[in-house]
């Protein structure tokens, strides 16, 4: 017999997911502080590891089979799943960092993108910053949609509508968000685009990692020889933003944002509500 865990969590379980979300947020904030030309992606990995470990938590990325690092670092044409290493960050690079913490058996998962300054290539920097802004905006559009959605796949429709309204961008189709809880990756899948199936009902207890992956060109990707890194075929730049979000009796709360998502959701007229 296969025991299937409900995708809806109890209030006590939602409460248990607050701390791993905040630890994940702190790890990413610490990494963000370190990002500068001349820094290696492995140094960023060490910083995330330090923050997560000192909080009494574990890196849930290290529990993914075959993966040995705390974060993923994806640079320029790499969109997701880049492996930290000796690569030195350079001026004008666009970097996406993805991390997650497991604390007392519960998980957080979040990602951000940043563009390093480059005074010699202002137009490249501006294009990449716009790509990141569009991707982050689509994440908040998806989270905002969750607040009033009846069915999960309204989230992906909102993400796609947001991206399509911004110009010529591509949304990765083969990589999607997911439920999160006892495991980092749980059912259901969270699409970043419109699908015909409405998906499961949105109701209290649903916790999702919403994570649009958007590129400046064609969305076709390949996996590099390291068997992890996902890069665009046409070499165009990629961006990845992610938050873990809980639906509860009082509304929604972004677990991996210290303000619960208040700043990001303000533009959509939605006020996140703390988990009671
Ligand atoms: Mg992630
Ligand atoms: Mg994820």
PDB file of N, CA, C and O in Angstrom, residues 200-234:
ATOM      1  N   UNK A 200      -5.238  21.321  -8.371  1.00  0.00           N
ATOM      2  CA  UNK A 200      -5.941  21.107  -7.104  1.00  0.00           C
ATOM      3  C   UNK A 200      -6.580  22.387  -6.568  1.00  0.00           C
ATOM      4  O   UNK A 200      -6.185  23.489  -6.934  1.00  0.00           O
ATOM      5  N   UNK A 201      -7.535  22.187  -5.688  1.00  0.00           N
ATOM      6  CA  UNK A 201      -8.224  23.299  -5.053  1.00  0.00           C
ATOM      7  C   UNK A 201      -7.245  24.076  -4.161  1.00  0.00           C
ATOM      8  O   UNK A 201      -6.431  23.473  -3.457  1.00  0.00           O
ATOM      9  N   UNK A 202      -7.370  25.386  -4.188  1.00  0.00           N
ATOM     10  CA  UNK A 202      -6.577  26.212  -3.269  1.00  0.00           C
ATOM     11  C   UNK A 202      -7.385  26.392  -1.988  1.00  0.00           C
ATOM     12  O   UNK A 202      -8.480  26.947  -2.006  1.00  0.00           O
ATOM     13  N   UNK A 203      -6.832  25.878  -0.901  1.00  0.00           N
ATOM     14  CA  UNK A 203      -7.482  26.093   0.399  1.00  0.00           C
ATOM     15  C   UNK A 203      -6.443  26.031   1.505  1.00  0.00           C
ATOM     16  O   UNK A 203      -5.294  25.662   1.254  1.00  0.00           O
ATOM     17  N   UNK A 204      -6.823  26.445   2.721  1.00  0.00           N
ATOM     18  CA  UNK A 204      -5.840  26.506   3.802  1.00  0.00           C
ATOM     19  C   UNK A 204      -5.066  25.208   3.949  1.00  0.00           C
ATOM     20  O   UNK A 204      -5.634  24.109   3.868  1.00  0.00           O
ATOM     21  N   UNK A 205      -3.751  25.354   4.143  1.00  0.00           N
ATOM     22  CA  UNK A 205      -2.892  24.195   4.294  1.00  0.00           C
ATOM     23  C   UNK A 205      -2.006  23.945   3.087  1.00  0.00           C
ATOM     24  O   UNK A 205      -1.050  23.177   3.154  1.00  0.00           O
ATOM     25  N   UNK A 206      -2.323  24.615   1.978  1.00  0.00           N
ATOM     26  CA  UNK A 206      -1.488  24.462   0.780  1.00  0.00           C
ATOM     27  C   UNK A 206      -0.211  25.290   0.956  1.00  0.00           C
ATOM     28  O   UNK A 206      -0.274  26.462   1.303  1.00  0.00           O
ATOM     29  N   UNK A 207       0.946  24.663   0.762  1.00  0.00           N
ATOM     30  CA  UNK A 207       2.226  25.386   0.825  1.00  0.00           C
ATOM     31  C   UNK A 207       3.001  25.092  -0.453  1.00  0.00           C
ATOM     32  O   UNK A 207       3.227  23.927  -0.797  1.00  0.00           O
ATOM     33  N   UNK A 208       3.396  26.152  -1.136  1.00  0.00           N
ATOM     34  CA  UNK A 208       3.980  26.013  -2.470  1.00  0.00           C
ATOM     35  C   UNK A 208       5.288  26.761  -2.578  1.00  0.00           C
ATOM     36  O   UNK A 208       5.439  27.845  -2.020  1.00  0.00           O
ATOM     37  N   UNK A 209       6.222  26.182  -3.321  1.00  0.00           N
ATOM     38  CA  UNK A 209       7.391  26.923  -3.779  1.00  0.00           C
ATOM     39  C   UNK A 209       7.078  27.358  -5.207  1.00  0.00           C
ATOM     40  O   UNK A 209       6.998  26.536  -6.119  1.00  0.00           O
ATOM     41  N   UNK A 210       6.865  28.662  -5.366  1.00  0.00           N
ATOM     42  CA  UNK A 210       6.556  29.234  -6.685  1.00  0.00           C
ATOM     43  C   UNK A 210       7.856  29.795  -7.231  1.00  0.00           C
ATOM     44  O   UNK A 210       8.547  30.549  -6.536  1.00  0.00           O
ATOM     45  N   UNK A 211       8.236  29.409  -8.464  1.00  0.00           N
ATOM     46  CA  UNK A 211       9.581  29.764  -8.930  1.00  0.00           C
ATOM     47  C   UNK A 211       9.685  29.944 -10.441  1.00  0.00           C
ATOM     48  O   UNK A 211      10.189  29.072 -11.144  1.00  0.00           O
ATOM     49  N   UNK A 212       9.228  31.093 -10.939  1.00  0.00           N
ATOM     50  CA  UNK A 212       9.373  31.337 -12.378  1.00  0.00           C
ATOM     51  C   UNK A 212      10.838  31.414 -12.809  1.00  0.00           C
ATOM     52  O   UNK A 212      11.673  31.976 -12.108  1.00  0.00           O
ATOM     53  N   UNK A 213      11.106  30.809 -13.965  1.00  0.00           N
ATOM     54  CA  UNK A 213      12.422  30.829 -14.602  1.00  0.00           C
ATOM     55  C   UNK A 213      12.217  31.456 -15.975  1.00  0.00           C
ATOM     56  O   UNK A 213      11.522  30.887 -16.816  1.00  0.00           O
ATOM     57  N   UNK A 214      12.793  32.624 -16.168  1.00  0.00           N
ATOM     58  CA  UNK A 214      12.497  33.427 -17.355  1.00  0.00           C
ATOM     59  C   UNK A 214      13.802  33.772 -18.057  1.00  0.00           C
ATOM     60  O   UNK A 214      14.822  34.023 -17.400  1.00  0.00           O
ATOM     61  N   UNK A 215      13.774  33.787 -19.398  1.00  0.00           N
ATOM     62  CA  UNK A 215      14.981  34.090 -20.170  1.00  0.00           C
ATOM     63  C   UNK A 215      14.705  35.229 -21.144  1.00  0.00           C
ATOM     64  O   UNK A 215      13.561  35.504 -21.504  1.00  0.00           O
ATOM     65  N   UNK A 216      15.805  35.870 -21.569  1.00  0.00           N
ATOM     66  CA  UNK A 216      15.685  37.031 -22.448  1.00  0.00           C
ATOM     67  C   UNK A 216      15.477  36.630 -23.899  1.00  0.00           C
ATOM     68  O   UNK A 216      15.185  37.476 -24.742  1.00  0.00           O
ATOM     69  N   UNK A 217      15.648  35.349 -24.218  1.00  0.00           N
ATOM     70  CA  UNK A 217      15.513  34.889 -25.597  1.00  0.00           C
ATOM     71  C   UNK A 217      14.600  33.689 -25.704  1.00  0.00           C
ATOM     72  O   UNK A 217      13.519  33.660 -25.123  1.00  0.00           O
ATOM     73  N   UNK A 218      15.056  32.687 -26.451  1.00  0.00           N
ATOM     74  CA  UNK A 218      14.265  31.476 -26.657  1.00  0.00           C
ATOM     75  C   UNK A 218      14.334  30.599 -25.401  1.00  0.00           C
ATOM     76  O   UNK A 218      15.418  30.427 -24.831  1.00  0.00           O
ATOM     77  N   UNK A 219      13.198  30.046 -24.958  1.00  0.00           N
ATOM     78  CA  UNK A 219      13.200  29.274 -23.709  1.00  0.00           C
ATOM     79  C   UNK A 219      13.773  27.858 -23.814  1.00  0.00           C
ATOM     80  O   UNK A 219      13.779  27.140 -22.811  1.00  0.00           O
ATOM     81  N   UNK A 220      14.267  27.462 -24.989  1.00  0.00           N
ATOM     82  CA  UNK A 220      14.858  26.123 -25.102  1.00  0.00           C
ATOM     83  C   UNK A 220      16.124  26.047 -24.247  1.00  0.00           C
ATOM     84  O   UNK A 220      16.942  26.965 -24.261  1.00  0.00           O
ATOM     85  N   UNK A 221      16.257  24.946 -23.503  1.00  0.00           N
ATOM     86  CA  UNK A 221      17.419  24.784 -22.627  1.00  0.00           C
ATOM     87  C   UNK A 221      18.104  23.453 -22.875  1.00  0.00           C
ATOM     88  O   UNK A 221      17.552  22.553 -23.511  1.00  0.00           O
ATOM     89  N   UNK A 222      19.322  23.347 -22.357  1.00  0.00           N
ATOM     90  CA  UNK A 222      20.049  22.080 -22.357  1.00  0.00           C
ATOM     91  C   UNK A 222      20.674  21.903 -20.979  1.00  0.00           C
ATOM     92  O   UNK A 222      20.814  22.862 -20.220  1.00  0.00           O
ATOM     93  N   UNK A 223      20.996  20.659 -20.641  1.00  0.00           N
ATOM     94  CA  UNK A 223      21.712  20.387 -19.401  1.00  0.00           C
ATOM     95  C   UNK A 223      23.189  20.225 -19.738  1.00  0.00           C
ATOM     96  O   UNK A 223      23.548  19.443 -20.622  1.00  0.00           O
ATOM     97  N   UNK A 224      24.034  20.988 -19.054  1.00  0.00           N
ATOM     98  CA  UNK A 224      25.458  20.975 -19.362  1.00  0.00           C
ATOM     99  C   UNK A 224      26.104  19.641 -18.949  1.00  0.00           C
ATOM    100  O   UNK A 224      25.500  18.809 -18.291  1.00  0.00           O
ATOM    101  N   UNK A 225      27.371  19.475 -19.314  1.00  0.00           N
ATOM    102  CA  UNK A 225      28.071  18.212 -19.093  1.00  0.00           C
ATOM    103  C   UNK A 225      28.212  17.843 -17.618  1.00  0.00           C
ATOM    104  O   UNK A 225      28.527  16.696 -17.292  1.00  0.00           O
ATOM    105  N   UNK A 226      28.012  18.811 -16.721  1.00  0.00           N
ATOM    106  CA  UNK A 226      28.081  18.487 -15.289  1.00  0.00           C
ATOM    107  C   UNK A 226      26.823  17.765 -14.812  1.00  0.00           C
ATOM    108  O   UNK A 226      26.695  17.421 -13.636  1.00  0.00           O
ATOM    109  N   UNK A 227      25.860  17.550 -15.733  1.00  0.00           N
ATOM    110  CA  UNK A 227      24.601  16.845 -15.461  1.00  0.00           C
ATOM    111  C   UNK A 227      23.626  17.625 -14.579  1.00  0.00           C
ATOM    112  O   UNK A 227      22.604  17.086 -14.145  1.00  0.00           O
ATOM    113  N   UNK A 228      23.931  18.880 -14.268  1.00  0.00           N
ATOM    114  CA  UNK A 228      23.056  19.687 -13.419  1.00  0.00           C
ATOM    115  C   UNK A 228      22.637  20.988 -14.097  1.00  0.00           C
ATOM    116  O   UNK A 228      21.453  21.293 -14.180  1.00  0.00           O
ATOM    117  N   UNK A 229      23.642  21.759 -14.522  1.00  0.00           N
ATOM    118  CA  UNK A 229      23.388  23.138 -14.925  1.00  0.00           C
ATOM    119  C   UNK A 229      22.457  23.223 -16.132  1.00  0.00           C
ATOM    120  O   UNK A 229      22.722  22.609 -17.171  1.00  0.00           O
ATOM    121  N   UNK A 230      21.385  23.993 -15.998  1.00  0.00           N
ATOM    122  CA  UNK A 230      20.424  24.195 -17.075  1.00  0.00           C
ATOM    123  C   UNK A 230      20.711  25.544 -17.733  1.00  0.00           C
ATOM    124  O   UNK A 230      20.625  26.585 -17.072  1.00  0.00           O
ATOM    125  N   UNK A 231      21.090  25.505 -19.021  1.00  0.00           N
ATOM    126  CA  UNK A 231      21.465  26.720 -19.738  1.00  0.00           C
ATOM    127  C   UNK A 231      20.598  26.895 -20.976  1.00  0.00           C
ATOM    128  O   UNK A 231      20.090  25.919 -21.542  1.00  0.00           O
ATOM    129  N   UNK A 232      20.473  28.141 -21.419  1.00  0.00           N
ATOM    130  CA  UNK A 232      19.722  28.388 -22.649  1.00  0.00           C
ATOM    131  C   UNK A 232      20.540  27.908 -23.843  1.00  0.00           C
ATOM    132  O   UNK A 232      21.769  28.012 -23.866  1.00  0.00           O
ATOM    133  N   UNK A 233      19.847  27.376 -24.835  1.00  0.00           N
ATOM    134  CA  UNK A 233      20.514  26.911 -26.056  1.00  0.00           C
ATOM    135  C   UNK A 233      21.059  28.107 -26.841  1.00  0.00           C
ATOM    136  O   UNK A 233      22.161  28.060 -27.398  1.00  0.00           O
ATOM    137  N   UNK A 234      20.305  29.195 -26.859  1.00  0.00           N
ATOM    138  CA  UNK A 234      20.724  30.357 -27.660  1.00  0.00           C
ATOM    139  C   UNK A 234      21.679  31.286 -26.913  1.00  0.00           C
ATOM    140  O   UNK A 234      22.100  32.308 -27.452  1.00  0.00           O
TER     141      UNK A 234
END
